[in-house]
XYZ file of N, CA, C and O in Angstrom:
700
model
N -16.439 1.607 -4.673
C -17.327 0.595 -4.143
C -18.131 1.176 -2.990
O -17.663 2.037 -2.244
N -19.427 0.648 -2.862
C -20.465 1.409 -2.052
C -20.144 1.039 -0.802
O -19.900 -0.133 -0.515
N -20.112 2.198 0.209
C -20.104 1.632 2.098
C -21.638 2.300 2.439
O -22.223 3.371 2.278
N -21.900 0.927 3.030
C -23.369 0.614 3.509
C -23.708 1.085 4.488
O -23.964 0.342 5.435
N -23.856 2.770 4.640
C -23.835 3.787 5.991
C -24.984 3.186 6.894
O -25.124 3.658 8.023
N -25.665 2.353 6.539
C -26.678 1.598 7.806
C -25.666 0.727 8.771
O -25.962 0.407 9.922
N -24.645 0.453 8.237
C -23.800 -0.854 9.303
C -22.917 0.302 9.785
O -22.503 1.369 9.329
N -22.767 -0.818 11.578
C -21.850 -0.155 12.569
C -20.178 -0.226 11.791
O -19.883 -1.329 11.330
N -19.343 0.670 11.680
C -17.906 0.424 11.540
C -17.482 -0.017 12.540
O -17.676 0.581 13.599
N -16.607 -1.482 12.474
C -16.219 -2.002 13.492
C -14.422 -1.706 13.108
O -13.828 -2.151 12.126
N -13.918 -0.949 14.060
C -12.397 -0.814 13.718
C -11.546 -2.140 13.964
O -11.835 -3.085 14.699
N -10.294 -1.946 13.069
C -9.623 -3.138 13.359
C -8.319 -2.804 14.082
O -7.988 -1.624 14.195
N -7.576 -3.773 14.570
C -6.085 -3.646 15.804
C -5.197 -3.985 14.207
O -5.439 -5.062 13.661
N -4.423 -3.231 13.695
C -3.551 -3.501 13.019
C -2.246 -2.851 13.470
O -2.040 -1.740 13.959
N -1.184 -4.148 13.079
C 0.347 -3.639 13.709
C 0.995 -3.552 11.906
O 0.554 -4.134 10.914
N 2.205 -2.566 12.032
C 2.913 -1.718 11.165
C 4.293 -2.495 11.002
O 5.162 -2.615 11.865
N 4.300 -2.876 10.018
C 5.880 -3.512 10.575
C 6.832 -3.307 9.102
O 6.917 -4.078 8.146
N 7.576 -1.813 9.349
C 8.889 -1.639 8.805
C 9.768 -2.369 8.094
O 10.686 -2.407 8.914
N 10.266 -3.154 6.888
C 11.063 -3.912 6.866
C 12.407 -3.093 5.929
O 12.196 -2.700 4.781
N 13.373 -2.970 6.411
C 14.464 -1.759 5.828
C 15.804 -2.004 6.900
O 15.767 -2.122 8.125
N 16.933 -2.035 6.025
C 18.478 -2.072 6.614
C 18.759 -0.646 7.113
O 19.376 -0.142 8.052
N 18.034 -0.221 6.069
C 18.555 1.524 6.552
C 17.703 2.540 7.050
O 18.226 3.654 7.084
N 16.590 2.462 7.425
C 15.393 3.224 7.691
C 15.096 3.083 9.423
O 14.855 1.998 9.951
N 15.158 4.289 10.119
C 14.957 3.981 11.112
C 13.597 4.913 11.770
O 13.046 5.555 10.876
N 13.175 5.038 12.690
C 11.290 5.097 13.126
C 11.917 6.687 12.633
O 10.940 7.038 11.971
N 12.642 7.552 12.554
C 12.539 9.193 12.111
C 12.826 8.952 10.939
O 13.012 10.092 10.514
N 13.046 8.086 9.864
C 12.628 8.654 8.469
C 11.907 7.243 7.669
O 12.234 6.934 6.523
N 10.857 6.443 8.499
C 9.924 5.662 8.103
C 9.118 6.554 7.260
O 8.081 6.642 7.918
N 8.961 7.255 6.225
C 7.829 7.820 5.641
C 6.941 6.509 5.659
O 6.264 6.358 6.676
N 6.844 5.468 4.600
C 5.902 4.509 4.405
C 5.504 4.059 5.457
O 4.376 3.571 5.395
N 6.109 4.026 6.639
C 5.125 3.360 8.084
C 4.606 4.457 8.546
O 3.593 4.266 9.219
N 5.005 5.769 8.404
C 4.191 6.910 8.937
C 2.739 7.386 8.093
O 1.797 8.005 8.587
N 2.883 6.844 6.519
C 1.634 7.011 5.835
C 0.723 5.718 6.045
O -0.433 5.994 5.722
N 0.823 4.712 6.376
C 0.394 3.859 6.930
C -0.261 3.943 8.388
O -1.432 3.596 8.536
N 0.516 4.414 9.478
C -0.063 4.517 10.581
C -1.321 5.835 10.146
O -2.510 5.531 10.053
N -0.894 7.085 9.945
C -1.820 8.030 9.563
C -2.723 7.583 8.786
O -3.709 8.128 9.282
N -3.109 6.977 7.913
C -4.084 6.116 7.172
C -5.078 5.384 7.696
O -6.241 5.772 7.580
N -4.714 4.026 8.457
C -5.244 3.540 9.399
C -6.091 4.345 10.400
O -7.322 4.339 10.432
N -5.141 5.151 11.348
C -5.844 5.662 12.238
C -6.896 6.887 11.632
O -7.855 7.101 12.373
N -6.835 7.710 10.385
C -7.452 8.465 9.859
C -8.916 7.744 9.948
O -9.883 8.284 10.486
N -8.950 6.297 9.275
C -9.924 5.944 9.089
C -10.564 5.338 9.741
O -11.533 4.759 9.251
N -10.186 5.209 11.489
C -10.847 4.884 12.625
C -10.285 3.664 13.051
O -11.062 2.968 13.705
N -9.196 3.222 12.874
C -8.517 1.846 13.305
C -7.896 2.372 14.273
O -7.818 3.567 14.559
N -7.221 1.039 15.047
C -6.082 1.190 15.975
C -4.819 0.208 15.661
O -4.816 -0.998 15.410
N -3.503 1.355 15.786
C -2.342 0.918 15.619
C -2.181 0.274 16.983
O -1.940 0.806 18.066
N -2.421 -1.322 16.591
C -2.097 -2.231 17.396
C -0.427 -2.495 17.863
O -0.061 -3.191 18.810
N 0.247 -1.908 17.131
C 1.849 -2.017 16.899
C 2.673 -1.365 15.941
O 2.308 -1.031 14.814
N 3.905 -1.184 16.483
C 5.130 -0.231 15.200
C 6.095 -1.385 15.628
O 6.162 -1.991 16.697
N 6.845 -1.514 14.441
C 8.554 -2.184 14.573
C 8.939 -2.052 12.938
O 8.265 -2.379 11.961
N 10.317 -1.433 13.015
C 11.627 -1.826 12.167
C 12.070 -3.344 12.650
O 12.057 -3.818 13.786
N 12.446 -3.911 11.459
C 13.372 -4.871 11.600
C 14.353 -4.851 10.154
O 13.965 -4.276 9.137
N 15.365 -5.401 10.219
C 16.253 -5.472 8.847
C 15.930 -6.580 7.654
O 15.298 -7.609 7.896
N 16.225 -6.386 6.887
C 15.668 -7.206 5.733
C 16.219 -8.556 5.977
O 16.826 -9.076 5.041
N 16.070 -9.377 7.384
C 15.935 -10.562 7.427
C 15.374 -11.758 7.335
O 15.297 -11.990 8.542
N 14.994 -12.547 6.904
C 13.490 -13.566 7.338
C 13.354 -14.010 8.017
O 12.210 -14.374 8.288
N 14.525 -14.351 8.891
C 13.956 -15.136 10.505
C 13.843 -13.895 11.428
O 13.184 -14.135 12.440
N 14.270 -12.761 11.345
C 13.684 -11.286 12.263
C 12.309 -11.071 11.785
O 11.475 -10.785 12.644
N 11.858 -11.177 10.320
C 10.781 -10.831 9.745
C 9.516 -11.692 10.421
O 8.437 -11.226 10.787
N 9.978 -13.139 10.484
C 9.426 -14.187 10.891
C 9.262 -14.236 12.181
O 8.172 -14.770 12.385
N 9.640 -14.032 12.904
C 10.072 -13.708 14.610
C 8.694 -12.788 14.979
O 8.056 -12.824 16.031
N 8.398 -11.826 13.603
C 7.752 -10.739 14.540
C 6.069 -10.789 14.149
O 5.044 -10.497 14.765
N 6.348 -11.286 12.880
C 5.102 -12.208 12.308
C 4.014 -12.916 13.162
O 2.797 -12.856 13.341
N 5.423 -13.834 13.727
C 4.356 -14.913 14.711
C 4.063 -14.230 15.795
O 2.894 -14.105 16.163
N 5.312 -13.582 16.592
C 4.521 -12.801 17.546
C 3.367 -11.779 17.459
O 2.585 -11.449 18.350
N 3.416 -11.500 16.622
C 1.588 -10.412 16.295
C 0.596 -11.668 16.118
O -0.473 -11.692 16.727
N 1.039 -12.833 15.159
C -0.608 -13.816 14.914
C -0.818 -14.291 16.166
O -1.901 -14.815 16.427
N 0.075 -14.195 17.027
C 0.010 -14.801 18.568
C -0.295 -14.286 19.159
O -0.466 -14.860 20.235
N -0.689 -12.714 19.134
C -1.320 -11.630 20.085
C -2.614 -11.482 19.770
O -2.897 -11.747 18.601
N -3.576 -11.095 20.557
C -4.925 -11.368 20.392
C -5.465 -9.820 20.330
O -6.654 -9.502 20.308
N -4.143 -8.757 20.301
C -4.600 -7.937 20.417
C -4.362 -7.269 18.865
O -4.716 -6.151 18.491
N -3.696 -8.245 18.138
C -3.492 -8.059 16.741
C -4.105 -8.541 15.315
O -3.783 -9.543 14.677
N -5.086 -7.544 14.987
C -5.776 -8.726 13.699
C -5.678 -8.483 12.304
O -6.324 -8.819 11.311
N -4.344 -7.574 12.609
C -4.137 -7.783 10.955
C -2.947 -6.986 10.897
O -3.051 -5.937 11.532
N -1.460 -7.234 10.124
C -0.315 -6.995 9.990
C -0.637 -6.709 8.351
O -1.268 -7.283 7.464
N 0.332 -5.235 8.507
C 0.979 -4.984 7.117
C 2.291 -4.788 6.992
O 2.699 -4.269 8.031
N 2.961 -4.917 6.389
C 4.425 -4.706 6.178
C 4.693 -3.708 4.470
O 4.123 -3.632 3.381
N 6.067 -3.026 5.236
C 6.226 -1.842 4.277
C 7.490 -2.309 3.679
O 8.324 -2.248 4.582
N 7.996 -2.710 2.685
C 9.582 -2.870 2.409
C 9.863 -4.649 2.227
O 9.446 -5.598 2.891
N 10.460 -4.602 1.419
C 11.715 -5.675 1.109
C 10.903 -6.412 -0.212
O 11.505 -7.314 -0.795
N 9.430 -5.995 -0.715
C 9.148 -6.865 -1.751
C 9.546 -6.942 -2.969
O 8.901 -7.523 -3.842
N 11.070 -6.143 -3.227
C 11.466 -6.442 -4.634
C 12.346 -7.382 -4.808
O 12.416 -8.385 -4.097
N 13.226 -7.079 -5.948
C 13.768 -8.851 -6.343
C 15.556 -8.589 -6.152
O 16.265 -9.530 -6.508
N 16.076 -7.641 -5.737
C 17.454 -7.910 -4.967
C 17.429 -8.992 -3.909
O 16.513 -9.453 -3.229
N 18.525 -9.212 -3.973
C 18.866 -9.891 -2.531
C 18.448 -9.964 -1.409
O 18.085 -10.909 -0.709
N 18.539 -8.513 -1.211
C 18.473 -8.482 0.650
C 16.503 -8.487 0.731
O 15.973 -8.166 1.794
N 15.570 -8.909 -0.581
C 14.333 -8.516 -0.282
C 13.750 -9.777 -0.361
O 13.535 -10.590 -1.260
N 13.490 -9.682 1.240
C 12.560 -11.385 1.825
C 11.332 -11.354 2.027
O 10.588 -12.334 2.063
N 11.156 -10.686 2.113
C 9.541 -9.594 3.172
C 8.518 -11.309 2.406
O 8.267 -12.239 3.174
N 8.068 -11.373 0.774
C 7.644 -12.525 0.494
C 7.758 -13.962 0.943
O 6.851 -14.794 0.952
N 9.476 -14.184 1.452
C 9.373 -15.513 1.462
C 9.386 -15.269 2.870
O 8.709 -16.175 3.354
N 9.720 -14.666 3.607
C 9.215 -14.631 5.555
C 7.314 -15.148 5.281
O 6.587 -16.062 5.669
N 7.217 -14.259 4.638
C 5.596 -14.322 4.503
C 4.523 -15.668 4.559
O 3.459 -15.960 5.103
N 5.652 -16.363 3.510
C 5.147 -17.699 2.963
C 5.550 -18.858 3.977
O 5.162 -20.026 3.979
N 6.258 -18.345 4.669
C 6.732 -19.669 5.896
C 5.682 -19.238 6.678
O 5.072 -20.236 7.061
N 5.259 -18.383 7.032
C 4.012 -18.234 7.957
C 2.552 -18.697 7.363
O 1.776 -19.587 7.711
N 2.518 -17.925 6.541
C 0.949 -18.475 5.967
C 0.140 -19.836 6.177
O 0.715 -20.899 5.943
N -0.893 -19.823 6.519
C -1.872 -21.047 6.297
C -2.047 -20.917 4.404
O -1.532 -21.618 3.533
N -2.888 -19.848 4.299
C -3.946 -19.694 3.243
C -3.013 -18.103 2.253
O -2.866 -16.953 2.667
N -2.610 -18.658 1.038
C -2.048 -16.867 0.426
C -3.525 -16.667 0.164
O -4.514 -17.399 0.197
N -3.226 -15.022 -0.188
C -4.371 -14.563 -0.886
C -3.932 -13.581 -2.024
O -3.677 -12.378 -1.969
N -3.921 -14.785 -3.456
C -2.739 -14.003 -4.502
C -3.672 -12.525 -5.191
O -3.079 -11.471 -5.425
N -4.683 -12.643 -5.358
C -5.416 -11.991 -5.566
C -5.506 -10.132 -5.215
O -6.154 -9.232 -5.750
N -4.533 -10.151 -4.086
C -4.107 -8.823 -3.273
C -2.801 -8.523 -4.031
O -2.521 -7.335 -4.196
N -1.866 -9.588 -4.570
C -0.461 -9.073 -5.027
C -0.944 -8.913 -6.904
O -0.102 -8.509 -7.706
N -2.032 -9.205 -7.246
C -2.541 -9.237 -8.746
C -3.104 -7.477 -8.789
O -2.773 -6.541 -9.516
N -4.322 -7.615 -7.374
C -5.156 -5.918 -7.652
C -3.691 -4.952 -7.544
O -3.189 -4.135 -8.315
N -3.413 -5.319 -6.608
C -2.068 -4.064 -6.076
C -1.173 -3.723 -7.611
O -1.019 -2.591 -8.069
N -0.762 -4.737 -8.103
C -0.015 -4.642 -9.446
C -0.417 -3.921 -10.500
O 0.330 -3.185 -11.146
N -2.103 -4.173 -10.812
C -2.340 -3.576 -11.611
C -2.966 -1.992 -11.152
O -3.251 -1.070 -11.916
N -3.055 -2.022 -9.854
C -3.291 -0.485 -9.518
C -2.004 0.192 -9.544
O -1.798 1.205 -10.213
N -1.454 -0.172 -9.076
C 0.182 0.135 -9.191
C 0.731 0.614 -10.929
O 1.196 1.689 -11.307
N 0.435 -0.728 -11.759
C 0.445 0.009 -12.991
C -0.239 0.978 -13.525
O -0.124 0.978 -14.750
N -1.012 1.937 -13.047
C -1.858 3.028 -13.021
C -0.463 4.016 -13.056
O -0.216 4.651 -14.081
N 0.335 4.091 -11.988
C 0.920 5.017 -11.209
C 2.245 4.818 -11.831
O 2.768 5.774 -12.403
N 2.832 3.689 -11.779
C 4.351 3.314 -12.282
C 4.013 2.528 -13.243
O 4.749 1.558 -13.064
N 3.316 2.297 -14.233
C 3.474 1.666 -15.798
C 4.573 0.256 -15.665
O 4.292 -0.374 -14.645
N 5.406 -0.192 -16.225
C 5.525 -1.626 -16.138
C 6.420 -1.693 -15.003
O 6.266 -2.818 -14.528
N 7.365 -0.987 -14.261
C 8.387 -0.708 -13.231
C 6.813 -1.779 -12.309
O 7.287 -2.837 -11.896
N 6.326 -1.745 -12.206
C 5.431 -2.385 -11.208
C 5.524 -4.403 -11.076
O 4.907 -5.103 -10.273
N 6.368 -4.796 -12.015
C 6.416 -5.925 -12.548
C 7.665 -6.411 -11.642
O 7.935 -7.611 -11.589
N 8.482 -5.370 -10.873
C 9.292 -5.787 -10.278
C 8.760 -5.846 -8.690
O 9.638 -5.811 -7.828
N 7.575 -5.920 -8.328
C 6.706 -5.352 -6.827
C 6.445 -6.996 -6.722
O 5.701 -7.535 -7.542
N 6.972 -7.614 -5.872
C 6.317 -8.688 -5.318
C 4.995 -8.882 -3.887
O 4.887 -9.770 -3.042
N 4.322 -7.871 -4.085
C 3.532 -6.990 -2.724
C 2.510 -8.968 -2.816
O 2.228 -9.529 -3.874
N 2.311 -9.337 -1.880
C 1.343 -10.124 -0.878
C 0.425 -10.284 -0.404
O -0.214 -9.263 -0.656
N -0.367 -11.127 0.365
C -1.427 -11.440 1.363
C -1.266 -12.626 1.886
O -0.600 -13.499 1.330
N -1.865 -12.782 3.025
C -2.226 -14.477 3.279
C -2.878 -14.441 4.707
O -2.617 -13.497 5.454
N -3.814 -15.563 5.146
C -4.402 -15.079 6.714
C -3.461 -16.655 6.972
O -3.270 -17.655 6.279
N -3.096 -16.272 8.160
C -2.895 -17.495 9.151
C -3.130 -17.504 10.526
O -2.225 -16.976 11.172
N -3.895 -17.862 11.055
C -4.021 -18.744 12.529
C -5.121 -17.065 12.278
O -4.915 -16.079 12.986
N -5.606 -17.074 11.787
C -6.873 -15.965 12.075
C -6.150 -14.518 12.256
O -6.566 -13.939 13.259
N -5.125 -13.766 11.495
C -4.404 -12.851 10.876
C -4.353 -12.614 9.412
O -3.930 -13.404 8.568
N -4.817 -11.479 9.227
C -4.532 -11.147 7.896
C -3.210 -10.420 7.609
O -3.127 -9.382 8.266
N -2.311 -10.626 6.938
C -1.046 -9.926 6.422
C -0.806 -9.541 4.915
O -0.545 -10.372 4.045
N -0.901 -8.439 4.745
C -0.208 -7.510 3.608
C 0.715 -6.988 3.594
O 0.928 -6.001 4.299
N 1.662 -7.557 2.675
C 2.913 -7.253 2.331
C 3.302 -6.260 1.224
O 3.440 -6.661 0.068
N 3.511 -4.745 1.614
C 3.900 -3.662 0.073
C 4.885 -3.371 -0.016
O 5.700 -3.665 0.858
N 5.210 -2.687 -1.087
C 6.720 -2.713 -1.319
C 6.999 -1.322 -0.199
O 6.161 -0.871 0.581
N 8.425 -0.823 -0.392
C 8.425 0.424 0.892
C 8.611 1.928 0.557
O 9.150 2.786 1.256
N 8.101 2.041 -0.548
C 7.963 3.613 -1.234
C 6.548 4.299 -0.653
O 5.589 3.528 -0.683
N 6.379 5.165 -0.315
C 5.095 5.778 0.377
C 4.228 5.859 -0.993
O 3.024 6.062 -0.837
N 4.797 5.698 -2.549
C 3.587 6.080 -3.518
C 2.928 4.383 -3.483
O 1.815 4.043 -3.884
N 4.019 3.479 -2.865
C 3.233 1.908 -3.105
C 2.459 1.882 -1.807
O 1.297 1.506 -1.965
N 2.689 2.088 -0.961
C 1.861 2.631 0.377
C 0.539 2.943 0.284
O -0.402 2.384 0.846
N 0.527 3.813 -0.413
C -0.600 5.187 -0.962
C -1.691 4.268 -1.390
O -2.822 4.087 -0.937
N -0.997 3.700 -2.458
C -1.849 2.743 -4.062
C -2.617 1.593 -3.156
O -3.801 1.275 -3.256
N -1.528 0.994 -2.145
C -2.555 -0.492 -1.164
C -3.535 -0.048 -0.009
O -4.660 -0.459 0.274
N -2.806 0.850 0.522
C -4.019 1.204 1.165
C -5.310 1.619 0.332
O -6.299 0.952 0.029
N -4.930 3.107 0.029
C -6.432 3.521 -0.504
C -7.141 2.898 -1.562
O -8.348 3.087 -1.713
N -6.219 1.895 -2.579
C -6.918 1.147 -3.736
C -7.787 -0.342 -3.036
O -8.723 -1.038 -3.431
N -7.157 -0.346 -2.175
C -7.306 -1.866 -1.393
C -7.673 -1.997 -0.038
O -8.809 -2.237 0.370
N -6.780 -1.849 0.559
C -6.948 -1.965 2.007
C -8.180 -1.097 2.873
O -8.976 -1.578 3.680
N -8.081 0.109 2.500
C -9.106 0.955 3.133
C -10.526 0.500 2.738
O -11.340 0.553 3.660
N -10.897 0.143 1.769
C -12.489 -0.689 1.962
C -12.458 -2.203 2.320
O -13.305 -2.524 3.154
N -11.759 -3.068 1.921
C -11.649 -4.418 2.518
C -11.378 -4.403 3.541
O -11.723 -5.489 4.007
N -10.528 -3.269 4.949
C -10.590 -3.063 6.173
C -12.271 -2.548 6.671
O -12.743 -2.622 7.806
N -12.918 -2.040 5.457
C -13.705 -1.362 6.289
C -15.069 -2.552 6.265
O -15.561 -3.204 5.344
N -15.359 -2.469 7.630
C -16.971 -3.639 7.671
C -17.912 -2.984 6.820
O -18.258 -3.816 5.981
N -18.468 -1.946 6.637
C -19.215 -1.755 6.228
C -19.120 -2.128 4.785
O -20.233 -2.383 4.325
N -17.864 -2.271 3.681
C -18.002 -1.866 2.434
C -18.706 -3.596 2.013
O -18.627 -4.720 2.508
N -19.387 -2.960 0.822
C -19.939 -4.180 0.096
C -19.778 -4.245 -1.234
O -19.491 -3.136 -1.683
N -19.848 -5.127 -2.090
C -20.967 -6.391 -1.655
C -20.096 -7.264 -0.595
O -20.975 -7.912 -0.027
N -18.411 -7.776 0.194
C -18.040 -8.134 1.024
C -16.762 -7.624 1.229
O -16.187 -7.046 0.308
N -16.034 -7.823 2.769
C -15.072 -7.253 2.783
C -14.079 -8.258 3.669
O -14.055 -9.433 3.304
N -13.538 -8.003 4.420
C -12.448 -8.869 4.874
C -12.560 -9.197 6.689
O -12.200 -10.104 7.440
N -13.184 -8.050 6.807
C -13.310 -7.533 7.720
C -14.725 -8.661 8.594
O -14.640 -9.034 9.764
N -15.690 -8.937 7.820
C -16.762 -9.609 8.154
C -16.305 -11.024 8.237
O -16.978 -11.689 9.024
N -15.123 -11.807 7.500
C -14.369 -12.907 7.147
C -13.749 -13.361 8.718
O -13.332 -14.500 8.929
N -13.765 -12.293 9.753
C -12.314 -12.558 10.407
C -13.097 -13.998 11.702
O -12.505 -15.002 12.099
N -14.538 -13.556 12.051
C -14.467 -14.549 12.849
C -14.755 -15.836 12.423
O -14.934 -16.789 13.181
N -14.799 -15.864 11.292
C -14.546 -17.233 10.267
C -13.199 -17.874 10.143
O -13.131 -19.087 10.343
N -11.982 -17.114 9.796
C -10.775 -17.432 10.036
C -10.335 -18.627 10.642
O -9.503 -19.267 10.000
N -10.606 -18.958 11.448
C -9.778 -20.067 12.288
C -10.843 -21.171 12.158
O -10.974 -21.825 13.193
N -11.361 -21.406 11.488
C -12.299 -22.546 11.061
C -11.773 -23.867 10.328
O -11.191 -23.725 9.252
N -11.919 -24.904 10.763
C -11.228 -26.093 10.354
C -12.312 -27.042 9.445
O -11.947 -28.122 8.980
């Protein structure tokens, strides 16, 4: 998709948020290809946190980023499959105003590019609330890879067209 080198890139504050029982900040690969990603492409890591595959820890940290003004858009790495201990979705959905299913549909089928039907078990996300955007991927650095660069990296970027997500945000909180 075309980026419209006449428009200013306006970077965005995005926070990183880990979700894993067993993963701690020295062997986060997926939050480390994430932060490197982001910042590669001129953003700022507004935030890092691990938390355990809980939903009221998940939820806890959620609101505190849509509540920071210095945060405008959360992704999360981990917990979107269908065991037990994986909430990362339903933390998600207690927060949300607005989903945006449309992000867990592209991701799937880009995903089936890479992992063929194994992708059917990825419950990956979106949704803006209180003027936050949140993406939820599963926590393998190749599902990492697939949302950012298939997705995230032009819908972060202002410039890309014909629209992006990015131009959406001071619309957000509109009643």
């Amino acid at each position: 998709m075309p980026i419209d080198e006449s428009l200013t890139f306006q970077p965005v504050r995005i926070a990183i948020l880990t979700v894993s029982d067993t993963r701690g900040l020295a062997e986060d690969r997926s939050g480390d290809t994430l932060v490197a990603r982001l910042e590669g492409a001129g953003h700022i890591l507004a935030a890092r946190e691990i938390v355990r595959d809980d939903a009221d820890l998940i939820v806890a940290t959620l609101h505190r980023w849509i509540d920071d003004d210095q945060v405008d858009c959360i992704i999360t790495t981990g917990g979107t499959g269908v065991t037990g201990r994986d909430v990362t979705p339903e933390a998600i959905e207690r927060v949300a105003d607005k989903m945006i299913p449309g992000f867990g549909e592209l991701f799937r089928w880009l995903s089936f590019q890479t992992i063929g039907t194994s992708t059917v078990q990825s419950r990956a996300c979106a949704c803006v609330t209180r003027g936050t955007y949140i993406f939820a991927l599963p926590g393998s650095t190749g599902a990492v890879k697939d949302g950012w660069d298939g997705i995230l990296a032009s819908q972060l970027d202002s410039r890309h067209r014909p629209c992006n997500f990015v131009e959406l945000m001071p619309r957000l909180r509109e009643r």
